Amino acid sequence: MARAARDLGHEYIALTDHSPRLTIANGLSRERLLQQLDIIAALNEDMAPFRILSGIEVDILEDGGLDQDDEILARLDVVVDFAGRFGQTLYLRDAASGVDVLQFRVTQDLVDNSSVPSALRALPVIGEPTRTRSFSFDKTDGHWTINGLRFDPNRVDALPVLGTTEKWVFQNPTGAPHTVHLHGIDQQCVTRNGGACFPYETMKETWLLDPGETIEVKLKFTDFTGRYVFHCHMTEHEDDGMMSQFEVVPPTVTPTPTRTPTPTPTPTSPPPGSGASFHTVPPCRIADTRSANGPLGGPALETSRPADARGE
Ligand SMILES: [Cu+2]
């Protein structure tokens, strides 16, 4: 096929295949793809300057990672060169149907001097945890729950203090995977199942928990006080109630001496064994960007909270 393309006057062709996860199409395993890349490299040497570009379908996994590793991806770059096309509008066309599927407007004439550094910047230091809380992403009475409870907009399950670092332990005793997503907080993986975290999950905001897994994450509450949600990112699970709230509270202010000092409130202790504290608070307003009526079908809600503190 490559020789036919070259004989027809083409300068290159592109070869791609299905993701290994697409088993119905017998997608290429890592081993088969590496073997294919070696064959392509030999053909390219043989047929230069004609070139076979190599590609693969890549699936995004539940935790945001990709189903091909970095070594493979580094061998699969396809570069589209728009040099000399300034001012033009170009299309990627589906050859089978003749339909244009993607438009490129070349609006700038630039020289690209960029390069990817050999080492990326170090992780930010977010401190050592001063307390630990545990959350079990469970199934209770036929519903998806966190620590046995379904979502209640009037309940806050943790009150971390602004500026502190905590360790949160997430467990999955169910037979289904969960993707634990926390809003608006710096997060780093500490351990996965008592051992090392995956190399790509050092700092992120959604954590994959396969059945039976436990992950320890440390969180620093840096930016805002106020209420945040955390939940399983599987739509069926979060909509069924696998969602909770924490509220970042200001640090206790040292009272200024006065004639009638105000007593310092006593902090609420967590229930023994759970590592989490549960508090009943007045009804709150929440914003659900997926539905103008909110997740509970109530009236349309408005919010004046900072964008970073709202849901995604
Ligand atoms: Cu889930």
PDB file of C-alpha atoms and ligand atoms in Angstrom, residues 177-178 232 234 237 242, ligand 1:
ATOM      1  CA  PRO A 177     -14.805   1.260  40.415  1.00  0.00           C
ATOM      2  CA  HIS A 178     -15.235   4.822  41.679  1.00  0.00           C
ATOM      3  CA  CYS A 232     -17.725   9.874  42.694  1.00  0.00           C
ATOM      4  CA  MET A 234     -19.529   8.238  37.721  1.00  0.00           C
ATOM      5  CA  HIS A 237     -23.213   7.018  41.374  1.00  0.00           C
ATOM      6  CA  MET A 242     -22.380   9.320  46.321  1.00  0.00           C
TER       7      MET A 242
HETATM    8 CU    CU B   1     -18.686   5.567  41.868  1.00  0.00          CU
END
